[in-house]
XYZ file of C-alpha atoms in Angstrom:
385
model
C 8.549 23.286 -10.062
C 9.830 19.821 -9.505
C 7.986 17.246 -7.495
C 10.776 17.567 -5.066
C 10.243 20.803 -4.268
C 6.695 20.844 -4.307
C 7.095 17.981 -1.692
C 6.578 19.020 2.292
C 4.965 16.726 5.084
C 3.739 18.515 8.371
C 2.542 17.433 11.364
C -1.222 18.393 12.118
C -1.064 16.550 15.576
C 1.744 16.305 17.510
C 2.065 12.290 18.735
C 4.370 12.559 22.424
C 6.578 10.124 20.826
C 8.158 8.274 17.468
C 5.734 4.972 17.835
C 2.301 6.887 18.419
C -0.615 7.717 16.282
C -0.392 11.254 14.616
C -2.068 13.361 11.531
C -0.589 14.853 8.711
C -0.336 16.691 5.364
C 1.612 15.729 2.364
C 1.710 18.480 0.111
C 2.596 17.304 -3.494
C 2.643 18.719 -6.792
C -1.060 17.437 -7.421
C -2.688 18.470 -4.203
C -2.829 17.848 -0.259
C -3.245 14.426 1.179
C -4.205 14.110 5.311
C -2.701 11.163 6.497
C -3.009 8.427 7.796
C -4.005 7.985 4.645
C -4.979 3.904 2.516
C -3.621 4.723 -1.128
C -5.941 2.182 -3.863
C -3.319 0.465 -5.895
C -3.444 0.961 -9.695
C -0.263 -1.279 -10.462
C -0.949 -0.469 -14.777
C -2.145 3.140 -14.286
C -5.764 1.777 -13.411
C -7.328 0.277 -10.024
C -8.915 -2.797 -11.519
C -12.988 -2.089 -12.567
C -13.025 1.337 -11.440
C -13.382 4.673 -13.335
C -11.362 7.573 -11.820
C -13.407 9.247 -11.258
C -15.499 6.383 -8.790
C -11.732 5.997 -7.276
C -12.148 9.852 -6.644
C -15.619 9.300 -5.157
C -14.346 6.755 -2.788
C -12.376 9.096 -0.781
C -9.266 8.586 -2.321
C -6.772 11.313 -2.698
C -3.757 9.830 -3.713
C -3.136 6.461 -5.707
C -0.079 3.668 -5.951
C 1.131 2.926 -9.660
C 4.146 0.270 -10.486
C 7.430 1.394 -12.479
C 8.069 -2.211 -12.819
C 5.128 -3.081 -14.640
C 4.616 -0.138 -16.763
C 8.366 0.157 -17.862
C 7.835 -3.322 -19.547
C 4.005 -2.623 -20.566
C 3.220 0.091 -22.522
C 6.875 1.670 -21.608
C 7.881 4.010 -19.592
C 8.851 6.444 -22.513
C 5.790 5.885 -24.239
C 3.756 7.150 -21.594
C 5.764 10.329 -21.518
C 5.012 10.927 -24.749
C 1.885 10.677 -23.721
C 1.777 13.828 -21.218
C 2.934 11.478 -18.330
C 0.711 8.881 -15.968
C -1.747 11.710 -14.639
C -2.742 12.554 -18.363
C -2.255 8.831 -19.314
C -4.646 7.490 -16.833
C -6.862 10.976 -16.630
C -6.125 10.843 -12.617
C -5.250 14.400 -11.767
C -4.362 13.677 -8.053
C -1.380 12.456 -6.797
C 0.066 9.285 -7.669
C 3.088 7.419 -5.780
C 5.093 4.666 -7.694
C 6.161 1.474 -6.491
C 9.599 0.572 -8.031
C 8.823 -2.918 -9.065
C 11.449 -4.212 -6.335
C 9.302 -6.384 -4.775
C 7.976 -7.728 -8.394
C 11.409 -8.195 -9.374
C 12.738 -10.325 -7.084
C 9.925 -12.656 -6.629
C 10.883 -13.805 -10.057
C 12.712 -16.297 -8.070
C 14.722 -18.434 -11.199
C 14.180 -15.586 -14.025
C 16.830 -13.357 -12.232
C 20.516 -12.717 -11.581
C 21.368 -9.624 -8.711
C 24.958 -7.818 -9.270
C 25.894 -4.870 -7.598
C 24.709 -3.082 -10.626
C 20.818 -4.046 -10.489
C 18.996 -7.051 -11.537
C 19.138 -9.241 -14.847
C 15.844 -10.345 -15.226
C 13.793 -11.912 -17.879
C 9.820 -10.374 -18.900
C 7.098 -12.460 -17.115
C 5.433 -11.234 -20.101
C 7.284 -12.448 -22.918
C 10.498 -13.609 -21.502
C 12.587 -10.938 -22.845
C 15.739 -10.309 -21.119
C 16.139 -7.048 -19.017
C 18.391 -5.030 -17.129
C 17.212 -3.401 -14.332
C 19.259 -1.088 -12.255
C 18.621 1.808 -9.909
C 19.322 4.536 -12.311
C 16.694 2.580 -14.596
C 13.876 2.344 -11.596
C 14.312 6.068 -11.423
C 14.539 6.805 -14.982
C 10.668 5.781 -15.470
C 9.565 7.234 -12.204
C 11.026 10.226 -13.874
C 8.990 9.361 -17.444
C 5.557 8.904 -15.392
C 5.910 11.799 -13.995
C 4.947 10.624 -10.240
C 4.896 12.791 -7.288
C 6.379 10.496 -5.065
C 8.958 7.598 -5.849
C 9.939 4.446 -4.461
C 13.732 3.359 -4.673
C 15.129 0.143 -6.260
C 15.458 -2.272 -3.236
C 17.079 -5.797 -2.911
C 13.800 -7.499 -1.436
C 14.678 -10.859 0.259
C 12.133 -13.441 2.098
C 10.911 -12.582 5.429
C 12.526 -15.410 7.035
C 15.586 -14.472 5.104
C 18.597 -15.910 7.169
C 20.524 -12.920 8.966
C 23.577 -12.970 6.652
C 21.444 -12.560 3.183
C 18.926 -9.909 4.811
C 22.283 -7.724 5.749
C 23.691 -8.235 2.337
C 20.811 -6.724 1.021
C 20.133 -3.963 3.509
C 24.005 -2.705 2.442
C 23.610 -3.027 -0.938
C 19.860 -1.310 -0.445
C 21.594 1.208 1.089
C 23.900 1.585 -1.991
C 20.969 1.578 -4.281
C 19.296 4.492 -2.638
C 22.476 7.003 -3.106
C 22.652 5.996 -7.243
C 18.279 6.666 -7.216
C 18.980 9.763 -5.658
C 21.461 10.998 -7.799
C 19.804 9.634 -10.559
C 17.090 11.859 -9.737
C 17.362 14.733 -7.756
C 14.166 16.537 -8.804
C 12.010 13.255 -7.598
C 10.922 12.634 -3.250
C 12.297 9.329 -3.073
C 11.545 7.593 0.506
C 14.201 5.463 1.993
C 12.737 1.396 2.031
C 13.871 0.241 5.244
C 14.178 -3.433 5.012
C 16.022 -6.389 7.099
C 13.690 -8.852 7.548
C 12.275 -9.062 11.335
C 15.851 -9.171 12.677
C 15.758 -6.074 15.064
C 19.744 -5.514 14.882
C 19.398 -5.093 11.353
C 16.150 -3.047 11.251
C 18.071 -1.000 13.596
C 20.927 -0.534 11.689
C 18.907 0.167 8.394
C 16.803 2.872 9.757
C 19.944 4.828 11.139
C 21.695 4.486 7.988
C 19.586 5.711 6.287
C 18.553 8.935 8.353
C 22.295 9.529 7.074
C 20.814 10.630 3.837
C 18.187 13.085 4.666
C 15.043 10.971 2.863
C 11.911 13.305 2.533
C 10.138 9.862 3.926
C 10.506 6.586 5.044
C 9.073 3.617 3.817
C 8.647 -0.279 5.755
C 9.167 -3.356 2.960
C 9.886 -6.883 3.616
C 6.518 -7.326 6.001
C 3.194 -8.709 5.702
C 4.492 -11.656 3.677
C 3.641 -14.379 6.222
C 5.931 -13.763 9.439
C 3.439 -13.764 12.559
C 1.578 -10.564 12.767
C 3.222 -9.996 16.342
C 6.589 -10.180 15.135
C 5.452 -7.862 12.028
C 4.315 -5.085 15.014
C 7.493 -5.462 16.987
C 9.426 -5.107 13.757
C 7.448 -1.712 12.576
C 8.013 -0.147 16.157
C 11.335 -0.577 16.541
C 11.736 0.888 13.449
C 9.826 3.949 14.030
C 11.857 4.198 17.318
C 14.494 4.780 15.168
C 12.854 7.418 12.854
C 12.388 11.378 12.866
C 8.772 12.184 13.838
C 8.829 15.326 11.297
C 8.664 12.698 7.876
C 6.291 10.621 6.946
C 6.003 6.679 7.185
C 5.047 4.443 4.721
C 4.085 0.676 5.759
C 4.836 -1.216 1.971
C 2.031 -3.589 1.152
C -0.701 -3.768 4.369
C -4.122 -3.090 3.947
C -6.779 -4.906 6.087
C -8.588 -3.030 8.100
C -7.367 -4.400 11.397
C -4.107 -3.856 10.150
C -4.468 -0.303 9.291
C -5.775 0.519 12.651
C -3.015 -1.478 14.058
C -0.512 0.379 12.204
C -1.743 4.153 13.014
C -1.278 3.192 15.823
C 2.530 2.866 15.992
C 2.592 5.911 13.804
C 2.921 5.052 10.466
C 0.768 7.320 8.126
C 0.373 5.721 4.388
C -0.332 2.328 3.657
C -1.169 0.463 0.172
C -2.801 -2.871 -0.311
C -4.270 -4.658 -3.183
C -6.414 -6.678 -0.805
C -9.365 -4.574 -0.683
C -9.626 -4.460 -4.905
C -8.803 -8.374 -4.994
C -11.174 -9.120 -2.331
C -13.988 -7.286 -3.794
C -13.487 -8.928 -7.197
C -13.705 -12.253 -4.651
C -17.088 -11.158 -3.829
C -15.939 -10.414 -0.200
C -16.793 -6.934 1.694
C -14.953 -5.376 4.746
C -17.972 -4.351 7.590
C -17.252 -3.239 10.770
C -17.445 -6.542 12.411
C -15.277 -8.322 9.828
C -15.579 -9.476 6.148
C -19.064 -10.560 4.638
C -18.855 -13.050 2.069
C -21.306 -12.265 -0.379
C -22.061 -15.920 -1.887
C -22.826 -16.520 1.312
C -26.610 -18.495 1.100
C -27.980 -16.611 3.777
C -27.704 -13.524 1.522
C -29.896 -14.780 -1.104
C -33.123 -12.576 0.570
C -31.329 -9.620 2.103
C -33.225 -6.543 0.995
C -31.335 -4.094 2.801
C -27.996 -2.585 2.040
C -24.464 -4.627 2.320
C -23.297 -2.831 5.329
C -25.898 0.205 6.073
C -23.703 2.733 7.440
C -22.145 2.876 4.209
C -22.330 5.673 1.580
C -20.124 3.464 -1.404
C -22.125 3.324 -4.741
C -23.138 -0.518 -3.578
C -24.697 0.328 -0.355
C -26.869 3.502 -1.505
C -28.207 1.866 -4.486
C -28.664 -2.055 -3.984
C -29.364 -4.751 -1.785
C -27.306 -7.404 -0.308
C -30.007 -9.868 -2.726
C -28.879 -8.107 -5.895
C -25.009 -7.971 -4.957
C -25.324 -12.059 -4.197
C -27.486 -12.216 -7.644
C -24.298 -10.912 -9.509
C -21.671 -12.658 -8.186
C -23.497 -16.049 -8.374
C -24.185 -15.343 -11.932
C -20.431 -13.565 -12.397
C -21.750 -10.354 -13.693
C -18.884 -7.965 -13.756
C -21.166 -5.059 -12.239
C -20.877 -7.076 -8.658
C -16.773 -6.690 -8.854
C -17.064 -3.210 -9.416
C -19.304 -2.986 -6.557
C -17.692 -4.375 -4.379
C -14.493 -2.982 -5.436
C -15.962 0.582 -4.935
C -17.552 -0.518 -1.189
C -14.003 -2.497 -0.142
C -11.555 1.192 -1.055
C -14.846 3.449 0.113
C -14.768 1.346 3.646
C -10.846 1.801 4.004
C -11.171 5.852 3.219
C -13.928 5.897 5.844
C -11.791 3.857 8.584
C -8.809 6.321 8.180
C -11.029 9.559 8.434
C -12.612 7.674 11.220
C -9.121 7.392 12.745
C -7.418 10.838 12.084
C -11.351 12.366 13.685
C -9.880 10.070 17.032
C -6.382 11.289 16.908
C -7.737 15.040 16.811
C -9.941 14.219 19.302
C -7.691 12.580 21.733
C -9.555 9.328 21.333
C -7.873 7.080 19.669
C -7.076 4.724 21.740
C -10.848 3.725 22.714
C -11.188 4.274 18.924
C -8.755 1.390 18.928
C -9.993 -0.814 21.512
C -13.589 -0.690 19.949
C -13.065 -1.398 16.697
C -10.808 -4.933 17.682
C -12.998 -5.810 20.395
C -15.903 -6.223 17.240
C -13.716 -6.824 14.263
C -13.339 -10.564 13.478
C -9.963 -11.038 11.423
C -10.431 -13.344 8.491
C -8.346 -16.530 10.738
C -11.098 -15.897 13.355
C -13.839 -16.348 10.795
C -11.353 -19.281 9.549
C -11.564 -20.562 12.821
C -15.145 -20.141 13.642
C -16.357 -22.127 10.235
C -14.031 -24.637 11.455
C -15.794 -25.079 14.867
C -18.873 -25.105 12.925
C -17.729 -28.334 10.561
C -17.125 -30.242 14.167
């Protein structure tokens, strides 16, 4: 059976409209996944310090890899060889891929966009490369991933409006060649357009035209205000079916997952929590803890005690600031395993509301005590007065 085919999203919940939190099932060749779901990303086939098997024990039940990266390190074709990027990476869940889109276009002066893909040269070794839709989808194919990502022209957020609706046509082009390229492969639609609402509009409709099996949101989180970023993802779900799922490209704090469920969308990816725990910072429910902090030094009680992550059943906040201030690599992993273990928590937290009909004081009580990182930027700075 082809991933394709083994591919169906249902409804568990039924939200009363298309910008409203909802639960799910994606059924995939490699098991169920309940949505909303936060998938760890393992950009080369691993999520950085962690066995799979700790990934699995975090909660997770389905994982981000990147085409991009792995078609130009160890190749795509080698990896087939290999029995694909389940066998490769011994992760028998499922595993969505990232076309390496967004990668290739931030290479700002190392490429050239035609019509026909992207001329690009390695940030690896500087070898030249063509990279075209039929390309993004021939590795997706190789890896063997259960769900894939088209090839997308990416442009800044504060793109002006003429360049973000030359790419949303020619993104629209793009995702008929991935498709036919391969058939047996889900591949969501990538809504993009910047945050100009005509052209969100228009992209969203578009595509609809083409029956995708899902939807996903690029172009956000990458420094437009976080209001604008909400206004842009519900006006885009307006625009969407309520039977497929949504996929919100690249957003992963916690505020911003519970911000996002909100307005319906159901997957999200991030490498925030993994980089942030390797930063020696740790998501709580009343905002991040910064581990080096000198007030930790003593703390012999767990980093955040309503937490069941390998850090917070085994060690004290004293021995987690004893690593990091010495570096020891057994703090990263740590907090790596607390940061994607408090994420799998927050979503089951949230789909428990949504069943329950709660979600919305679910909502209001988790902002009312979560302090964003610019509120904690903001308090230190009052402090310094």
């Amino acid at each position: 059976m082809t991933a394709a085919a083994a591919f169906r999203f249902e409804l568990t919940t039924r939200p009363p409209g298309p910008v409203a939190p909802r639960t799910g099932r994606l059924h995939t060749a490699h098991g169920v996944v309940e949505t909303p779901v936060f998938m760890p990303v393992g950009t080369l086939a691993t999520v950085k310090t962690l066995l799979p098997a700790e990934v699995v024990e975090t909660g997770a039940s389905i994982i981000l890899v990147n085409a991009y990266h792995l078609y130009l390190r160890p190749g795509h074709r080698l990896i087939e060889r290999l029995g694909g990027v389940h066998r490769f990476m011994r992760w028998d869940r499922p595993i969505l891929a990232d076309s390496g889109g967004f990668q290739v276009f931030s290479l700002a002066g190392l490429r050239k966009v035609t019509e026909d893909g992207v001329r690009f040269r390695s940030h690896i070794d500087g070898s030249e490369h063509h990279y075209t839709p039929e390309l993004a989808m021939e590795v997706q194919q190789a890896l063997g991933v259960d769900i894939a990502m088209p090839l997308d022209h990416v442009v800044p957020g504060d793109a002006p409006y003429e360049a973000a609706a030359e790419a949303v046509d020619r993104t629209l082009r793009w995702y008929r060649r991935c498709r036919d390229a391969a058939p047996g492969l889900p591949t969501f639609a990538i809504i993009q357009g910047g945050t100009h609402p005509a052209l969100r509009r228009y992209h969203a409709r578009e595509a609809l035209q083409a029956e995708p099996p899902g939807f996903s949101i690029g172009g956000l989180s990458v420094g437009e205000p976080k209001a604008r970023m909400w206004e842009t993802v519900e006006l885009t779900n307006a625009e969407l079916p309520i039977d497929r799922p949504r996929y919100l490209m690249g957003v992963g704090s916690p505020e911003d997952l519970v911000e996002g469920i909100a307005r319906g969308i159901d997957m999200f990816d991030c490498v925030l929590p993994t980089r942030l725990g390797r930063n020696g910072a740790l998501f709580t429910d009343a905002g991040r803890l910064t581990i080096r902090n000198a007030a930790n030094r003593e703390v012999d009680a767990p980093p955040d005690p309503g937490c069941d992550c390998l850090a917070c059943r085994q060690f004290s906040l004293a021995y987690l600031h004893h690593l990091f201030r010495n570096d020891e690599l057994l703090g990263h992993r740590l907090a790596t395993h607390h940061n994607l273990r408090y994420l799998a928590r927050l979503v089951e937290r949230a789909r428990q509301a949504i069943r329950a009909g709660s979600f919305e004081q679910f909502r209001r009580e988790f902002l009312s005590r979560y302090r964003t990182a610019d509120e904690e930027a903001r308090l230190a700075s009052r402090r310094r007065m």
